[in-house]
Every structure is written in C-alpha cells, then in structure tokens.
Amino acid sequence: MRRTDPQGHGPVRFGPPLPEDGLPVLPELSAVLAAAASRGDHEPVGGGSALREAACGYWDRRGLHCAPDRAAAGPGAPSLLLALTAALGGDVLVPRPCAAWWAPYARLLGRPAFHVPTPPESGGVPDPYALLETVRRVRAEGGDPRLLVLSVADDPTATVAPPELLHETVEAAQGEGLHLVSDETWRDTLHDPHDTVLLSPAEMLPERVTVVTDLAGSLLPPGWPAAVARFPAGEDGDGLHARVLDVLTALDARVAAPVAAAAGYALAEPEPVTARVAATVRLHARLAAVAHSAVVAAGALSRPPRAGRHLYVDLAPLRPALTAHGVGDAQELEDFLSARLGMPAPGGHRFGDDLEAPRVRLSTGTLLPASDPERAECLTSPTALELPHVRRALSRLQSVFDDLRDEAQRWESPR
C-alpha cells in the first residue's frame, strides 16, 4: 500500500521555505542593520510608526493608498497570516496548488482548509466557478467559509493571474461574503513587467481585502524576518486590525529593532535597493527561462514562469521512466529528483496537489554558486549563465530531464 503520509517528511517541519535569491546581502542593507545592531529591543506589536509609514509609502507608489493606522508589521508573513486566520474565524479557502505555508496555519487553529482548483493558464487565483461550487458545498455540509487566501504573482507556479480572471474570482468571493487575503510577496519580481499586467485584489474590492507582503520576496534576506499587512478602510477593517494586533500580542510576534531599521530602509526603495531588485529579477528571469526550456524539451509540462525565483513542473508525461525507478508518488519524486539534481525539489503534495500527481517546484536560486564572490559575479556579469558553476548546474538539470525523457521513450508500450 502506497503511503499517504510519508513518514519523516511532515508538511510543517519539512515544508519548503520561500525560494531564496542565492545572492549576497546588499551592502547598504548590511550597513543599516549594523548601525542599529546596538539596539537590543524590538518594535511595538504591529510595528513602530516609522516602519508602518515606510510600508504605506511602498503601497502608495503601487496605487494602494494606506494610512499608518491601517498597517501592521510582523516577523514574517506566516505570523500575519496566522493572526488574520485567527481573527477572522471560520473555514479557509486556498487555491490548488498554493504556497506551502498557507494551509498549515488554518490546521494549527483547528480550521479546515479547502483547496479550490485554479484554471489552466495560471495558478494562485481559484477558478471563480469552482470557488462558488466549493463555498456552497462546504456550507451545505455545515461548514463556515469566511477567508479566501490568494496570490496574483504565485508561489509555487510562478505565474501571474490575468486581470479578467482575478476580477471574476473577486466578484464571486464578494458575492459569498468572503474576506480576501492577497499574498503579494512576489509582486515586485515580474520577469517582464512591460508584458505582464498585475493588479491587486485590493484595487477591485478595497473594503474586503487585506494585503500581506513578506519582504523576503524582493527586499530583505530571508534570515531577517519582516512582513507588512495593509488592512481595508471602514469599521470592518478597524475591527480586523484590532483583533490581529491582539493575536500578535498573544504570540509576542514583534520585529527586532535592527531588522525593522533595515526593513524601513528597504521599503523606502532608495536607488541601491531598486537597482539590486531589478538586477536580481533579471538574473532569475534568465535562469527560469533556461530551466523551463530544459524541462519542456524533455517532455515535462510547466507553465512559463512570469514571476519569482521558481517554476512548477509536472512530470506526468515521463511517468514510465519514473515508474521504472520506483517513483510512484510526489514524495518519492521529491526524494528522487533532489538526489539526482543535487538541489531541493519539493513535491507538489507540499503545495496542496494530490500525492499521486508527479509535480515538483524547482527554485532558480539553487542554480547559483555557493560563495559570495561568485554570486556577486553572477549579479553583475552580462553572461552570467555562461559562468562555470551556473553552466554546470544548468547542464545537470538538462541532463537529468533528458535522461528521464529517453528512459520514458524506451519504456513506452509499442503502439
């Protein structure tokens, strides 16, 4: 009998982290953190005024007006999502697949998390008709769906939902009285911002959308945990903001003062920060494009990556080769590919997909070298993909998938 709860590979302790950029810390950020290192305290719950004002400026520049009393900060997006889930109550709806860390917080609070299918062209935003069907089915079974978590620039699929789909889904959610949490961690990592339209649900339904942004997406290293939330205006927003601060207080979820200083600097987006973000996005867009071409040429399925530092791959067409290697589910595929590639390849079951579906998320940051000087060279070189370590990593990726393609062709039944 095939395992359905792989022993030793639990969904929380062994869940995959956010895809890292694999680059040295920006020197200007290090300097700000170092200057504040003598501060041994932490920010007030929800963040100090300077940090919240910087967050409001960040959102204002993206067309989302925000007042400081409508913002809150926490030590990473997970703490904010946990607080929001606790404050809103009821059952939670998430796309299938979705970020690996979304559903565990609902389960931690004893709340069911219902996965809703996404359309073929993009992930992160549920199909509106599937959303309506799921809400009505859950209510018919005695459930109480109140919260929909979605992401326009998506982890794990690296796609960007088209505005027309987002509008239909937001309308469906509004009609069912759902509150939306929009995870916009990856909104500043669009590979081609001139060819990709990204709209926030908060622009469409400002009174029922809370925006959460983890600064590890583009502004801070993942080891400096900080995230910000933008609450809707109105009485409902006031009450939600207050309840979230209560939960953060109970958790003592505060941002360390030196990290808050670096976060405020990054959110203000001075030239060194914007230049680094742009260079990082360019590098990872090129890595993702080459990796995508390699897996598709081998016969695997993958939506073209449009944002972030990752891509999502479906190896169903290569199943004969996987079966020959004893790979029968996503956990076995994760183990097999991680060993073959020499890099983490978390299975799709960690993102809410079926255990039987042979899918993985691959991160482009793991294709970069280990040493800071080599990483810095990747960032500045016009031929970064030709640098020895990067070329070897990409060649290994292509070789592993090409071998699977060749083996699948040998094992296919004659027609």
GROMACS .gro file of C-alpha atoms in nm:
model
  415
    1MET     CA    1   0.000   0.000   0.000
    2ARG     CA    2   0.145   0.335  -0.101
    3ARG     CA    3   0.198   0.577   0.183
    4THR     CA    4  -0.029   0.880   0.206
    5ASP     CA    5   0.150   1.049   0.495
    6PRO     CA    6   0.520   0.997   0.418
    7GLN     CA    7   0.696   0.909   0.742
    8GLY     CA    8   0.967   1.155   0.834
    9HIS     CA    9   0.857   1.411   0.576
   10GLY     CA   10   0.589   1.604   0.763
   11PRO     CA   11   0.421   1.903   0.597
   12VAL     CA   12   0.529   2.157   0.860
   13ARG     CA   13   0.882   2.084   0.984
   14PHE     CA   14   0.987   1.960   0.640
   15GLY     CA   15   0.789   2.212   0.438
   16PRO     CA   16   0.988   2.403   0.173
   17PRO     CA   17   1.088   2.762   0.252
   18LEU     CA   18   1.039   3.058   0.022
   19PRO     CA   19   1.271   3.035  -0.281
   20GLU     CA   20   1.582   3.236  -0.193
   21ASP     CA   21   1.768   3.461  -0.435
   22GLY     CA   22   2.104   3.294  -0.366
   23LEU     CA   23   2.285   3.631  -0.365
   24PRO     CA   24   2.497   3.826  -0.114
   25VAL     CA   25   2.319   4.074   0.112
   26LEU     CA   26   2.307   4.425  -0.032
   27PRO     CA   27   2.592   4.619   0.137
   28GLU     CA   28   2.372   4.922   0.206
   29LEU     CA   29   2.122   4.698   0.386
   30SER     CA   30   2.401   4.543   0.590
   31ALA     CA   31   2.519   4.890   0.689
   32VAL     CA   32   2.173   4.991   0.809
   33LEU     CA   33   2.138   4.671   1.012
   34ALA     CA   34   2.486   4.712   1.159
   35ALA     CA   35   2.415   5.071   1.260
   36ALA     CA   36   2.108   4.951   1.452
   37ALA     CA   37   2.273   4.638   1.595
   38SER     CA   38   2.331   4.803   1.932
   39ARG     CA   39   1.955   4.823   1.979
   40GLY     CA   40   1.863   4.514   2.174
   41ASP     CA   41   1.491   4.583   2.184
   42HIS     CA   42   1.210   4.515   1.942
   43GLU     CA   43   0.936   4.709   1.770
   44PRO     CA   44   0.594   4.753   1.933
   45VAL     CA   45   0.338   4.491   1.835
   46GLY     CA   46   0.232   4.568   1.479
   47GLY     CA   47   0.545   4.775   1.413
   48GLY     CA   48   0.660   5.123   1.508
   49SER     CA   49   0.539   5.434   1.332
   50ALA     CA   50   0.849   5.469   1.111
   51LEU     CA   51   0.817   5.114   0.979
   52ARG     CA   52   0.443   5.147   0.916
   53GLU     CA   53   0.490   5.481   0.740
   54ALA     CA   54   0.755   5.327   0.516
   55ALA     CA   55   0.514   5.044   0.434
   56CYS     CA   56   0.244   5.297   0.346
   57GLY     CA   57   0.481   5.478   0.113
   58TYR     CA   58   0.564   5.147  -0.055
   59TRP     CA   59   0.196   5.075  -0.118
   60ASP     CA   60   0.117   5.432  -0.223
   61ARG     CA   61   0.376   5.400  -0.502
   62ARG     CA   62   0.179   5.096  -0.623
   63GLY     CA   63  -0.156   5.269  -0.626
   64LEU     CA   64  -0.277   5.130  -0.292
   65HIS     CA   65  -0.328   5.423  -0.058
   66CYS     CA   66  -0.269   5.332   0.305
   67ALA     CA   67  -0.267   5.519   0.634
   68PRO     CA   68  -0.024   5.409   0.909
   69ASP     CA   69  -0.311   5.310   1.137
   70ARG     CA   70  -0.421   5.064   0.865
   71ALA     CA   71  -0.085   4.888   0.852
   72ALA     CA   72   0.084   4.629   1.070
   73ALA     CA   73   0.421   4.457   1.067
   74GLY     CA   74   0.525   4.116   1.193
   75PRO     CA   75   0.827   3.882   1.189
   76GLY     CA   76   0.739   3.726   0.855
   77ALA     CA   77   0.419   3.670   0.662
   78PRO     CA   78   0.334   3.343   0.842
   79SER     CA   79   0.276   3.525   1.171
   80LEU     CA   80   0.049   3.777   0.998
   81LEU     CA   81  -0.150   3.507   0.819
   82LEU     CA   82  -0.187   3.312   1.143
   83ALA     CA   83  -0.318   3.624   1.317
   84LEU     CA   84  -0.557   3.703   1.031
   85THR     CA   85  -0.690   3.347   1.023
   86ALA     CA   86  -0.748   3.354   1.399
   87ALA     CA   87  -0.910   3.698   1.387
   88LEU     CA   88  -1.149   3.622   1.100
   89GLY     CA   89  -1.263   3.281   1.223
   90GLY     CA   90  -1.441   3.024   1.009
   91ASP     CA   91  -1.306   2.793   0.742
   92VAL     CA   92  -1.032   2.884   0.495
   93LEU     CA   93  -1.025   2.853   0.116
   94VAL     CA   94  -0.697   2.834  -0.075
   95PRO     CA   95  -0.606   2.763  -0.440
   96ARG     CA   96  -0.478   2.425  -0.553
   97PRO     CA   97  -0.179   2.437  -0.561
   98CYS     CA   98  -0.081   2.715  -0.319
   99ALA     CA   99   0.214   2.831  -0.113
  100ALA     CA  100   0.325   2.553   0.120
  101TRP     CA  101   0.284   2.762   0.435
  102TRP     CA  102  -0.077   2.877   0.387
  103ALA     CA  103  -0.280   2.571   0.487
  104PRO     CA  104  -0.081   2.465   0.800
  105TYR     CA  105  -0.186   2.781   0.984
  106ALA     CA  106  -0.552   2.701   0.939
  107ARG     CA  107  -0.496   2.346   1.060
  108LEU     CA  108  -0.295   2.475   1.355
  109LEU     CA  109  -0.604   2.671   1.461
  110GLY     CA  110  -0.830   2.371   1.406
  111ARG     CA  111  -0.985   2.524   1.094
  112PRO     CA  112  -1.047   2.323   0.778
  113ALA     CA  113  -0.861   2.446   0.469
  114PHE     CA  114  -1.043   2.368   0.144
  115HIS     CA  115  -0.844   2.366  -0.180
  116VAL     CA  116  -1.009   2.516  -0.489
  117PRO     CA  117  -0.878   2.431  -0.840
  118THR     CA  118  -0.706   2.700  -1.044
  119PRO     CA  119  -0.757   2.747  -1.420
  120PRO     CA  120  -0.508   2.601  -1.670
  121GLU     CA  121  -0.346   2.931  -1.762
  122SER     CA  122  -0.233   3.039  -1.416
  123GLY     CA  123  -0.211   2.949  -1.050
  124GLY     CA  124  -0.262   3.146  -0.731
  125VAL     CA  125  -0.622   3.254  -0.800
  126PRO     CA  126  -0.906   2.998  -0.789
  127ASP     CA  127  -1.136   2.942  -1.081
  128PRO     CA  128  -1.444   3.154  -0.998
  129TYR     CA  129  -1.696   2.879  -1.076
  130ALA     CA  130  -1.501   2.623  -0.877
  131LEU     CA  131  -1.489   2.874  -0.591
  132LEU     CA  132  -1.866   2.918  -0.591
  133GLU     CA  133  -1.920   2.543  -0.606
  134THR     CA  134  -1.677   2.483  -0.318
  135VAL     CA  135  -1.831   2.752  -0.097
  136ARG     CA  136  -2.181   2.619  -0.149
  137ARG     CA  137  -2.074   2.258  -0.093
  138VAL     CA  138  -1.891   2.347   0.229
  139ARG     CA  139  -2.190   2.540   0.360
  140ALA     CA  140  -2.424   2.256   0.266
  141GLU     CA  141  -2.207   2.025   0.474
  142GLY     CA  142  -2.226   2.257   0.776
  143GLY     CA  143  -1.902   2.448   0.721
  144ASP     CA  144  -1.846   2.821   0.757
  145PRO     CA  145  -1.610   2.953   0.486
  146ARG     CA  146  -1.503   3.309   0.561
  147LEU     CA  147  -1.149   3.359   0.429
  148LEU     CA  148  -1.000   3.318   0.082
  149VAL     CA  149  -0.620   3.339   0.052
  150LEU     CA  150  -0.486   3.401  -0.298
  151SER     CA  151  -0.179   3.528  -0.479
  152VAL     CA  152  -0.173   3.711  -0.811
  153ALA     CA  153   0.204   3.655  -0.853
  154ASP     CA  154   0.216   3.297  -0.741
  155ASP     CA  155   0.424   3.055  -0.543
  156PRO     CA  156   0.452   2.772  -0.646
  157THR     CA  157   0.351   2.811  -1.013
  158ALA     CA  158   0.545   3.135  -1.084
  159THR     CA  159   0.250   3.258  -1.293
  160VAL     CA  160   0.061   3.589  -1.284
  161ALA     CA  161  -0.317   3.566  -1.294
  162PRO     CA  162  -0.475   3.772  -1.574
  163PRO     CA  163  -0.687   4.069  -1.457
  164GLU     CA  164  -1.008   3.930  -1.608
  165LEU     CA  165  -0.978   3.606  -1.411
  166LEU     CA  166  -0.894   3.795  -1.093
  167HIS     CA  167  -1.195   4.022  -1.140
  168GLU     CA  168  -1.432   3.726  -1.181
  169THR     CA  169  -1.291   3.550  -0.876
  170VAL     CA  170  -1.306   3.864  -0.662
  171GLU     CA  171  -1.668   3.918  -0.767
  172ALA     CA  172  -1.752   3.559  -0.676
  173ALA     CA  173  -1.583   3.595  -0.337
  174GLN     CA  174  -1.765   3.923  -0.271
  175GLY     CA  175  -2.097   3.766  -0.355
  176GLU     CA  176  -2.033   3.492  -0.099
  177GLY     CA  177  -1.927   3.738   0.172
  178LEU     CA  178  -1.565   3.616   0.191
  179HIS     CA  179  -1.275   3.821   0.318
  180LEU     CA  180  -0.968   3.802   0.094
  181VAL     CA  181  -0.604   3.794   0.196
  182SER     CA  182  -0.385   3.881  -0.100
  183ASP     CA  183  -0.030   3.749  -0.059
  184GLU     CA  184   0.175   3.996  -0.267
  185THR     CA  185   0.519   3.873  -0.167
  186TRP     CA  186   0.624   3.825  -0.532
  187ARG     CA  187   0.460   4.127  -0.695
  188ASP     CA  188   0.795   4.306  -0.746
  189THR     CA  189   0.958   4.008  -0.920
  190LEU     CA  190   0.779   4.019  -1.258
  191HIS     CA  191   1.015   3.886  -1.523
  192ASP     CA  192   0.876   4.116  -1.791
  193PRO     CA  193   0.680   4.399  -1.626
  194HIS     CA  194   0.611   4.560  -1.964
  195ASP     CA  195   0.437   4.246  -2.089
  196THR     CA  196   0.263   4.139  -1.768
  197VAL     CA  197  -0.032   4.316  -1.606
  198LEU     CA  198  -0.050   4.269  -1.230
  199LEU     CA  199  -0.348   4.402  -1.039
  200SER     CA  200  -0.408   4.366  -0.669
  201PRO     CA  201  -0.748   4.242  -0.547
  202ALA     CA  202  -0.735   4.543  -0.313
  203GLU     CA  203  -0.780   4.765  -0.618
  204MET     CA  204  -1.101   4.582  -0.707
  205LEU     CA  205  -1.253   4.520  -0.363
  206PRO     CA  206  -1.085   4.766  -0.125
  207GLU     CA  207  -1.326   4.713   0.164
  208ARG     CA  208  -1.275   4.334   0.191
  209VAL     CA  209  -0.909   4.271   0.104
  210THR     CA  210  -0.609   4.259   0.334
  211VAL     CA  211  -0.273   4.267   0.159
  212VAL     CA  212   0.023   4.078   0.307
  213THR     CA  213   0.377   4.116   0.177
  214ASP     CA  214   0.676   3.921   0.306
  215LEU     CA  215   0.984   4.134   0.246
  216ALA     CA  216   1.187   3.820   0.174
  217GLY     CA  217   1.023   3.823  -0.170
  218SER     CA  218   1.240   4.103  -0.304
  219LEU     CA  219   1.360   4.345  -0.035
  220LEU     CA  220   1.524   4.156   0.254
  221PRO     CA  221   1.721   3.835   0.307
  222PRO     CA  222   1.500   3.552   0.436
  223GLY     CA  223   1.700   3.537   0.761
  224TRP     CA  224   1.584   3.888   0.852
  225PRO     CA  225   1.213   3.813   0.903
  226ALA     CA  226   0.978   4.102   0.839
  227ALA     CA  227   0.642   4.137   0.667
  228VAL     CA  228   0.375   4.403   0.643
  229ALA     CA  229  -0.004   4.394   0.614
  230ARG     CA  230  -0.239   4.657   0.472
  231PHE     CA  231  -0.592   4.649   0.614
  232PRO     CA  232  -0.906   4.776   0.442
  233ALA     CA  233  -1.070   5.102   0.542
  234GLY     CA  234  -1.401   5.118   0.726
  235GLU     CA  235  -1.537   4.976   1.050
  236ASP     CA  236  -1.479   4.616   0.946
  237GLY     CA  237  -1.116   4.697   0.873
  238ASP     CA  238  -1.082   4.871   1.209
  239GLY     CA  239  -1.213   4.569   1.394
  240LEU     CA  240  -0.998   4.324   1.199
  241HIS     CA  241  -0.686   4.535   1.257
  242ALA     CA  242  -0.752   4.543   1.631
  243ARG     CA  243  -0.812   4.168   1.653
  244VAL     CA  244  -0.497   4.094   1.455
  245LEU     CA  245  -0.293   4.310   1.694
  246ASP     CA  246  -0.445   4.115   1.983
  247VAL     CA  247  -0.330   3.787   1.830
  248LEU     CA  248   0.017   3.923   1.753
  249THR     CA  249   0.040   4.040   2.114
  250ALA     CA  250  -0.054   3.696   2.243
  251LEU     CA  251   0.215   3.546   2.019
  252ASP     CA  252   0.465   3.819   2.110
  253ALA     CA  253   0.522   3.841   1.734
  254ARG     CA  254   0.740   4.151   1.706
  255VAL     CA  255   1.003   4.263   1.458
  256ALA     CA  256   1.352   4.300   1.606
  257ALA     CA  257   1.465   4.664   1.608
  258PRO     CA  258   1.771   4.614   1.380
  259VAL     CA  259   1.559   4.421   1.129
  260ALA     CA  260   1.292   4.692   1.146
  261ALA     CA  261   1.555   4.953   1.059
  262ALA     CA  262   1.662   4.751   0.754
  263ALA     CA  263   1.300   4.689   0.657
  264GLY     CA  264   1.214   5.058   0.676
  265TYR     CA  265   1.515   5.143   0.461
  266ALA     CA  266   1.422   4.879   0.202
  267LEU     CA  267   1.055   4.979   0.192
  268ALA     CA  268   1.156   5.339   0.118
  269GLU     CA  269   1.318   5.200  -0.200
  270PRO     CA  270   1.630   5.412  -0.232
  271GLU     CA  271   1.833   5.370  -0.550
  272PRO     CA  272   2.063   5.091  -0.420
  273VAL     CA  273   1.759   4.882  -0.328
  274THR     CA  274   1.571   4.935  -0.655
  275ALA     CA  275   1.887   4.865  -0.857
  276ARG     CA  276   1.950   4.541  -0.669
  277VAL     CA  277   1.588   4.428  -0.706
  278ALA     CA  278   1.598   4.494  -1.081
  279ALA     CA  279   1.929   4.310  -1.125
  280THR     CA  280   1.809   4.015  -0.917
  281VAL     CA  281   1.486   3.987  -1.114
  282ARG     CA  282   1.676   3.994  -1.446
  283LEU     CA  283   1.913   3.719  -1.333
  284HIS     CA  284   1.640   3.489  -1.205
  285ALA     CA  285   1.420   3.552  -1.507
  286ARG     CA  286   1.702   3.429  -1.730
  287LEU     CA  287   1.766   3.127  -1.510
  288ALA     CA  288   1.396   3.041  -1.502
  289ALA     CA  289   1.362   3.072  -1.880
  290VAL     CA  290   1.652   2.832  -1.943
  291ALA     CA  291   1.530   2.587  -1.679
  292HIS     CA  292   1.179   2.599  -1.823
  293SER     CA  293   1.309   2.531  -2.173
  294ALA     CA  294   1.507   2.232  -2.044
  295VAL     CA  295   1.216   2.064  -1.867
  296VAL     CA  296   0.971   2.128  -2.152
  297ALA     CA  297   1.217   1.998  -2.412
  298ALA     CA  298   1.239   1.678  -2.210
  299GLY     CA  299   0.863   1.632  -2.234
  300ALA     CA  300   0.758   1.760  -1.890
  301LEU     CA  301   0.480   2.014  -1.851
  302SER     CA  302   0.533   2.359  -1.699
  303ARG     CA  303   0.363   2.693  -1.728
  304PRO     CA  304   0.607   2.963  -1.843
  305PRO     CA  305   0.739   3.136  -1.528
  306ARG     CA  306   0.638   3.502  -1.511
  307ALA     CA  307   0.746   3.600  -1.159
  308GLY     CA  308   0.952   3.484  -0.866
  309ARG     CA  309   1.251   3.253  -0.844
  310HIS     CA  310   1.096   2.918  -0.921
  311LEU     CA  311   0.896   2.710  -1.165
  312TYR     CA  312   0.643   2.430  -1.122
  313VAL     CA  313   0.690   2.113  -1.322
  314ASP     CA  314   0.450   1.827  -1.397
  315LEU     CA  315   0.635   1.506  -1.491
  316ALA     CA  316   0.324   1.304  -1.581
  317PRO     CA  317   0.444   1.254  -1.944
  318LEU     CA  318   0.763   1.096  -1.803
  319ARG     CA  319   0.579   0.856  -1.574
  320PRO     CA  320   0.710   0.539  -1.744
  321ALA     CA  321   1.066   0.638  -1.655
  322LEU     CA  322   0.967   0.734  -1.302
  323THR     CA  323   0.788   0.404  -1.252
  324ALA     CA  324   1.099   0.219  -1.366
  325HIS     CA  325   1.290   0.399  -1.091
  326GLY     CA  326   1.029   0.305  -0.829
  327VAL     CA  327   0.881   0.656  -0.815
  328GLY     CA  328   0.508   0.632  -0.762
  329ASP     CA  329   0.406   0.950  -0.579
  330ALA     CA  330   0.513   1.309  -0.523
  331GLN     CA  331   0.712   1.231  -0.208
  332GLU     CA  332   0.912   0.964  -0.390
  333LEU     CA  333   0.959   1.204  -0.680
  334GLU     CA  334   1.085   1.470  -0.438
  335ASP     CA  335   1.341   1.228  -0.295
  336PHE     CA  336   1.445   1.102  -0.638
  337LEU     CA  337   1.487   1.440  -0.808
  338SER     CA  338   1.651   1.606  -0.507
  339ALA     CA  339   1.919   1.337  -0.515
  340ARG     CA  340   1.959   1.345  -0.895
  341LEU     CA  341   1.969   1.724  -0.924
  342GLY     CA  342   2.167   1.791  -0.608
  343MET     CA  343   1.913   2.057  -0.511
  344PRO     CA  344   1.579   2.062  -0.328
  345ALA     CA  345   1.282   1.964  -0.544
  346PRO     CA  346   0.979   1.974  -0.311
  347GLY     CA  347   0.688   1.766  -0.434
  348GLY     CA  348   0.354   1.907  -0.534
  349HIS     CA  349   0.184   1.745  -0.233
  350ARG     CA  350   0.350   2.012  -0.018
  351PHE     CA  351   0.156   2.276  -0.213
  352GLY     CA  352  -0.184   2.108  -0.186
  353ASP     CA  353  -0.168   1.899  -0.502
  354ASP     CA  354  -0.258   1.531  -0.494
  355LEU     CA  355   0.013   1.299  -0.362
  356GLU     CA  356  -0.033   1.085  -0.675
  357ALA     CA  357   0.046   1.378  -0.910
  358PRO     CA  358   0.417   1.379  -1.010
  359ARG     CA  359   0.483   1.751  -0.966
  360VAL     CA  360   0.770   1.948  -0.815
  361ARG     CA  361   0.874   2.308  -0.759
  362LEU     CA  362   1.226   2.393  -0.872
  363SER     CA  363   1.399   2.706  -0.740
  364THR     CA  364   1.641   2.906  -0.952
  365GLY     CA  365   1.843   3.030  -0.654
  366THR     CA  366   1.987   2.680  -0.608
  367LEU     CA  367   2.145   2.706  -0.954
  368LEU     CA  368   2.379   2.981  -0.833
  369PRO     CA  369   2.724   2.924  -0.677
  370ALA     CA  370   2.789   2.890  -0.307
  371SER     CA  371   3.048   3.161  -0.243
  372ASP     CA  372   2.959   3.530  -0.214
  373PRO     CA  373   3.223   3.648  -0.467
  374GLU     CA  374   3.089   3.405  -0.728
  375ARG     CA  375   2.733   3.508  -0.652
  376ALA     CA  376   2.821   3.874  -0.687
  377GLU     CA  377   2.978   3.796  -1.023
  378CYS     CA  378   2.654   3.632  -1.137
  379LEU     CA  379   2.468   3.950  -1.046
  380THR     CA  380   2.689   4.182  -1.249
  381SER     CA  381   2.807   3.966  -1.539
  382PRO     CA  382   2.631   4.016  -1.875
  383THR     CA  383   2.700   3.646  -1.941
  384ALA     CA  384   2.602   3.507  -1.602
  385LEU     CA  385   2.460   3.187  -1.749
  386GLU     CA  386   2.798   3.109  -1.903
  387LEU     CA  387   2.986   3.125  -1.573
  388PRO     CA  388   3.127   2.780  -1.486
  389HIS     CA  389   2.916   2.698  -1.180
  390VAL     CA  390   2.591   2.819  -1.333
  391ARG     CA  391   2.664   2.639  -1.660
  392ARG     CA  392   2.734   2.315  -1.471
  393ALA     CA  393   2.412   2.345  -1.269
  394LEU     CA  394   2.201   2.411  -1.579
  395SER     CA  395   2.371   2.128  -1.766
  396ARG     CA  396   2.297   1.890  -1.481
  397LEU     CA  397   1.932   1.996  -1.479
  398GLN     CA  398   1.905   1.941  -1.853
  399SER     CA  399   2.087   1.608  -1.835
  400VAL     CA  400   1.861   1.470  -1.562
  401PHE     CA  401   1.545   1.559  -1.752
  402ASP     CA  402   1.684   1.443  -2.086
  403ASP     CA  403   1.769   1.106  -1.929
  404LEU     CA  404   1.414   1.076  -1.799
  405ARG     CA  405   1.278   1.158  -2.146
  406ASP     CA  406   1.497   0.893  -2.309
  407GLU     CA  407   1.403   0.634  -2.048
  408ALA     CA  408   1.033   0.715  -2.082
  409GLN     CA  409   1.055   0.663  -2.457
  410ARG     CA  410   1.222   0.323  -2.407
  411TRP     CA  411   0.957   0.211  -2.158
  412GLU     CA  412   0.656   0.327  -2.358
  413SER     CA  413   0.442   0.042  -2.481
  414PRO     CA  414   0.468  -0.019  -2.858
  415ARG     CA  415   0.169   0.116  -3.048
   0.00000   0.00000   0.00000
